[in-house]
Amino acid sequence: MRVNLYDRGLSLEIPAQWTWNAGAGFINRATTRYFLAANGPLTDLPVVPGNGDVDASALPAARVVVEVEAFCRLACSGPATETPLPLDWSTAAPFSDRSLASGRHELALGFRWFDQPLFVFARWADDAPAGDIAAIATVVRSLRPDPAPPVSGEYRGWDGIGPLANIPVGSVTLTPLPAGAISPPPYRTYGYAPFYVVRGKQGVYAFASRAFFNQSCQIQYDAATDRLTCAIPGRVYEWTRFGTYLGPEPASNLTQHRVIVRDGAVWVRYVEDGMLWPSVPDEASEY
């Protein structure tokens, strides 16, 4: 039986006799659950005191439980780069050093899907049916996008702009919003505009085409000076191609959109931009 995870664009296959719940829920201040399934009732699963997640040590006899969760507080735990699918359960490992009761087991496998770190957890008792224990690996391997992302264009707030190999090192390209772009809420409209895709020697970046401090300031790229510029009456603002502001205050570096490379393709998070990270970790190395 194939079922969808809550709001993640993913689905997986579970044995027909298992019970499941794909509603998202906050387990505690740092943990969000996107999927829960077991080879028995979900209502009697024990939880870790003060934590709220399933307690592997206290699992009922013969039980197998599979979960998909995210762990985020100030930052999210999990892989820092995109994870190819399908997942390989043989690489799962203990998530913590907490001791478990005899005959009880817990393993986790982290993966990253469109910039969201997630974990698949499996917890089981030694006396669970062998077929249900073996099904864990099959369930994990069955995880897949549903529906599959397009080759390019809009996907859940991301814009697929094509293979990384097709973006020349040193290029600066103004990219329009994709067809069918999601409209942001009113308080986020300042970043809803075409963006510049810039490829350096080390990475790929996407910068807003409007200055944060002045939304009427439409930024242009001047190839002759290799500068991003914005002219307003009486003044011209300038930035390096990597978004670093050149000139006196008040002004700021350009806001960025998140960029990921997944399966060789470049995706830009066009619905959000911000300055919560440096413009470029090491700008000198990008030239």
Coordinates of C-alpha atoms in Angstrom, one line a residue:
M1 CA 0.0 0.0 0.0
R2 CA 1.5 3.3 -1.1
V3 CA 0.9 6.3 1.2
N4 CA 2.0 10.0 1.2
L5 CA 4.0 11.8 3.8
Y6 CA 2.4 14.9 5.1
D7 CA 3.4 18.0 2.9
R8 CA 6.8 16.6 1.9
G9 CA 6.1 15.6 -1.7
L10 CA 7.1 12.0 -0.9
S11 CA 5.4 8.7 -0.6
L12 CA 6.4 5.2 0.5
E13 CA 5.1 1.6 0.3
I14 CA 4.1 -0.2 3.5
P15 CA 2.7 -3.7 4.0
A16 CA -1.1 -3.8 3.5
Q17 CA -1.7 -5.1 7.0
W18 CA 0.2 -2.3 8.8
T19 CA -1.6 0.7 10.3
W20 CA -0.4 4.2 9.5
N21 CA -0.8 8.0 10.1
A22 CA 0.6 10.6 7.8
G23 CA -0.6 13.7 9.7
A24 CA 2.1 16.0 10.7
G25 CA 2.5 16.6 14.5
F26 CA 4.8 18.3 16.9
I27 CA 6.3 15.7 19.2
N28 CA 8.2 18.2 21.2
R29 CA 9.8 21.6 20.8
A30 CA 12.4 20.2 18.3
T31 CA 10.7 17.2 16.7
T32 CA 8.1 17.1 13.9
R33 CA 6.6 13.8 12.7
Y34 CA 5.6 13.4 9.1
F35 CA 4.7 9.7 9.0
L36 CA 4.1 6.9 11.5
A37 CA 3.4 3.2 10.7
A38 CA 3.4 0.0 12.6
N39 CA 2.5 -3.7 12.3
G40 CA 0.0 -3.2 15.1
P41 CA -2.1 -0.4 16.7
L42 CA -0.6 3.1 16.9
T43 CA -2.7 4.1 19.9
D44 CA -0.8 2.0 22.5
L45 CA 2.7 2.9 21.5
P46 CA 4.7 4.0 24.5
V47 CA 6.5 7.4 24.6
V48 CA 9.8 8.6 26.1
P49 CA 9.0 10.5 29.3
G50 CA 9.4 14.2 28.8
N51 CA 10.1 13.7 25.1
G52 CA 7.0 12.4 23.5
D53 CA 8.6 10.2 20.8
V54 CA 8.1 6.5 20.6
D55 CA 10.1 4.7 23.3
A56 CA 11.9 1.7 21.7
S57 CA 12.8 0.3 25.1
A58 CA 9.1 -0.1 26.0
L59 CA 7.8 -1.4 22.7
P60 CA 5.0 -4.0 23.0
A61 CA 6.0 -7.5 22.1
A62 CA 6.2 -8.3 18.4
R63 CA 6.0 -4.7 17.3
V64 CA 7.7 -2.9 14.4
V65 CA 7.4 0.9 14.1
V66 CA 8.6 3.1 11.3
E67 CA 8.6 7.0 11.4
V68 CA 9.8 9.9 9.3
E69 CA 10.7 12.9 11.5
A70 CA 12.6 16.2 11.4
F71 CA 14.6 17.6 14.3
C72 CA 14.8 21.4 14.2
R73 CA 15.3 24.1 16.9
L74 CA 17.8 26.8 16.2
A75 CA 19.0 24.7 13.3
C76 CA 18.0 21.3 11.8
S77 CA 19.9 18.1 12.4
G78 CA 20.7 15.9 9.4
P79 CA 22.7 15.7 6.2
A80 CA 24.0 19.0 4.9
T81 CA 23.8 18.0 1.2
E82 CA 21.0 16.5 -0.9
T83 CA 20.6 12.7 -0.7
P84 CA 20.0 10.6 -3.8
L85 CA 17.1 8.2 -3.8
P86 CA 16.4 5.3 -3.2
L87 CA 17.7 5.2 0.4
D88 CA 19.8 2.3 1.6
W89 CA 18.7 1.0 5.0
S90 CA 22.0 -1.0 5.5
T91 CA 23.6 2.4 6.2
A92 CA 21.3 3.2 9.2
A93 CA 22.9 3.7 12.6
P94 CA 21.9 4.4 16.2
F95 CA 20.6 8.0 16.6
S96 CA 21.7 8.4 20.2
D97 CA 23.8 6.6 22.8
R98 CA 20.7 5.9 24.9
S99 CA 20.7 2.3 26.2
L100 CA 17.7 0.2 25.2
A101 CA 16.0 -2.7 27.0
S102 CA 17.1 -6.2 26.0
G103 CA 15.4 -7.4 22.8
R104 CA 14.6 -3.8 21.6
H105 CA 16.2 -2.0 18.8
E106 CA 16.3 1.5 17.2
L107 CA 18.1 2.7 14.1
A108 CA 17.8 5.9 12.0
L109 CA 18.8 7.0 8.5
G110 CA 19.2 10.7 7.7
F111 CA 18.5 12.2 4.3
R112 CA 17.9 15.6 2.8
W113 CA 15.1 16.3 0.4
F114 CA 14.9 19.7 -1.2
D115 CA 16.9 21.4 1.6
Q116 CA 14.8 19.7 4.3
P117 CA 16.8 17.3 6.6
L118 CA 14.7 14.3 7.6
F119 CA 15.2 11.0 9.4
V120 CA 13.6 7.6 8.9
F121 CA 13.4 5.8 12.2
A122 CA 12.8 2.1 12.8
R123 CA 12.1 0.5 16.2
W124 CA 11.4 -3.1 16.7
A125 CA 11.2 -6.0 19.1
D126 CA 13.2 -9.2 18.7
D127 CA 10.1 -11.3 18.7
A128 CA 8.4 -9.4 15.9
P129 CA 7.6 -11.5 12.8
A130 CA 10.6 -11.9 10.6
G131 CA 8.7 -10.7 7.6
D132 CA 7.8 -7.4 9.3
I133 CA 11.4 -6.8 10.4
A134 CA 12.6 -7.5 6.9
A135 CA 10.0 -5.1 5.6
I136 CA 11.8 -2.2 7.2
A137 CA 14.4 -2.1 4.5
T138 CA 11.8 -2.4 1.8
V139 CA 9.7 0.4 3.2
V140 CA 12.7 2.7 3.4
R141 CA 13.9 1.9 -0.1
S142 CA 10.4 2.6 -1.5
L143 CA 10.6 6.3 -0.4
R144 CA 10.2 8.4 -3.6
P145 CA 8.9 11.8 -4.8
D146 CA 5.2 11.7 -5.5
P147 CA 4.6 13.3 -7.9
A148 CA 8.2 13.4 -9.3
P149 CA 9.7 16.9 -9.8
P150 CA 9.8 18.2 -13.3
V151 CA 13.1 18.4 -15.2
S152 CA 12.9 22.2 -14.9
G153 CA 10.4 24.9 -13.7
E154 CA 8.2 25.3 -10.7
Y155 CA 8.2 22.6 -7.9
R156 CA 6.9 23.4 -4.4
G157 CA 8.4 26.9 -4.3
W158 CA 11.6 25.9 -6.1
D159 CA 12.6 26.8 -9.7
G160 CA 14.5 24.2 -11.6
I161 CA 16.9 26.1 -13.9
G162 CA 18.5 23.1 -15.5
P163 CA 21.7 21.0 -15.2
L164 CA 24.6 22.4 -13.4
A165 CA 26.8 21.5 -16.3
N166 CA 24.9 24.0 -18.5
I167 CA 25.7 27.0 -16.3
P168 CA 29.2 28.3 -17.2
V169 CA 31.6 29.2 -14.5
G170 CA 31.8 33.0 -14.3
S171 CA 28.3 33.5 -15.7
V172 CA 25.7 36.0 -14.3
T173 CA 22.2 35.4 -15.6
L174 CA 19.0 37.2 -14.8
T175 CA 16.3 34.5 -14.4
P176 CA 12.6 35.2 -14.5
L177 CA 10.2 33.6 -12.1
P178 CA 9.0 30.2 -13.4
A179 CA 5.6 29.7 -15.1
G180 CA 3.0 28.9 -12.4
A181 CA 5.1 30.5 -9.6
I182 CA 3.5 30.4 -6.2
S183 CA 2.5 33.9 -5.0
P184 CA 3.9 34.7 -1.6
P185 CA 2.0 36.2 1.3
P186 CA 1.8 40.0 1.3
Y187 CA 4.6 40.4 3.9
R188 CA 7.0 38.5 1.6
T189 CA 6.4 40.2 -1.7
Y190 CA 9.6 42.2 -1.5
G191 CA 11.6 39.2 -2.8
Y192 CA 9.0 38.1 -5.4
A193 CA 11.0 39.1 -8.5
P194 CA 13.4 37.7 -11.1
F195 CA 16.8 36.8 -9.6
Y196 CA 20.4 36.6 -10.7
V197 CA 22.0 33.2 -10.9
V198 CA 25.8 33.5 -10.5
R199 CA 28.2 30.6 -10.8
G200 CA 31.6 30.9 -9.3
K201 CA 34.5 28.4 -9.2
Q202 CA 33.2 26.8 -6.0
G203 CA 29.4 27.3 -5.9
V204 CA 26.2 28.6 -7.5
Y205 CA 24.3 31.5 -6.0
A206 CA 21.0 33.3 -6.6
F207 CA 20.6 37.0 -5.7
A208 CA 17.6 39.2 -5.6
S209 CA 17.1 41.7 -8.4
R210 CA 15.7 44.4 -6.1
A211 CA 17.7 46.1 -3.3
F212 CA 16.4 45.2 0.1
F213 CA 16.6 48.9 1.3
N214 CA 14.8 50.2 -1.7
Q215 CA 12.3 48.0 -3.6
S216 CA 12.1 50.5 -6.5
C217 CA 15.8 49.9 -7.1
Q218 CA 15.9 47.5 -10.0
I219 CA 19.4 45.9 -10.2
Q220 CA 21.2 45.5 -13.5
Y221 CA 24.4 43.6 -14.3
D222 CA 27.1 45.7 -15.9
A223 CA 29.4 43.2 -17.7
A224 CA 32.0 45.9 -18.5
T225 CA 32.7 46.6 -14.8
D226 CA 31.6 43.2 -13.6
R227 CA 29.2 44.9 -11.1
L228 CA 25.6 44.6 -10.2
T229 CA 24.3 48.2 -10.1
C230 CA 21.2 50.2 -9.3
A231 CA 20.7 53.8 -10.3
I232 CA 18.3 56.1 -8.4
P233 CA 18.2 59.9 -8.7
G234 CA 21.5 61.3 -7.6
R235 CA 23.2 58.0 -6.8
V236 CA 24.3 54.7 -8.2
Y237 CA 24.6 51.7 -5.9
E238 CA 27.1 48.9 -6.7
W239 CA 27.7 45.3 -5.6
T240 CA 30.2 42.7 -6.7
R241 CA 28.8 39.9 -8.8
F242 CA 28.6 37.9 -5.5
G243 CA 26.3 40.4 -3.8
T244 CA 28.8 42.3 -1.6
Y245 CA 27.9 46.0 -1.3
L246 CA 30.5 48.5 -2.5
G247 CA 30.1 51.9 -1.1
P248 CA 29.1 53.9 2.0
E249 CA 26.2 53.1 4.2
P250 CA 23.2 53.1 4.4
A251 CA 22.9 50.0 2.2
S252 CA 23.4 46.3 2.4
N253 CA 24.6 43.2 0.7
L254 CA 22.1 41.6 -1.7
T255 CA 19.6 39.2 -0.3
Q256 CA 20.0 35.6 -1.4
H257 CA 17.7 32.8 -2.4
R258 CA 18.7 29.3 -1.3
V259 CA 20.3 27.2 -4.1
I260 CA 20.7 23.4 -4.1
V261 CA 22.1 20.9 -6.6
R262 CA 20.0 17.7 -6.7
D263 CA 20.8 14.9 -9.1
G264 CA 22.9 17.2 -11.1
A265 CA 20.2 19.9 -11.5
V266 CA 20.2 23.4 -10.0
W267 CA 17.1 24.5 -8.0
V268 CA 16.5 28.0 -6.6
R269 CA 14.1 28.7 -3.7
Y270 CA 12.5 31.6 -5.4
V271 CA 9.7 32.1 -2.8
E272 CA 12.1 33.1 -0.1
D273 CA 15.2 35.3 0.2
G274 CA 17.2 36.6 3.1
M275 CA 20.5 37.7 4.7
L276 CA 20.8 35.1 7.4
W277 CA 24.0 33.7 5.9
P278 CA 27.1 35.4 4.4
S279 CA 26.8 36.5 0.8
V280 CA 29.5 34.0 -0.2
P281 CA 31.6 32.0 2.3
D282 CA 34.9 32.8 0.5
E283 CA 34.3 35.3 -2.3
A284 CA 38.0 35.5 -3.4
S285 CA 38.0 31.7 -4.2
E286 CA 35.0 32.1 -6.5
Y287 CA 36.8 34.3 -9.1

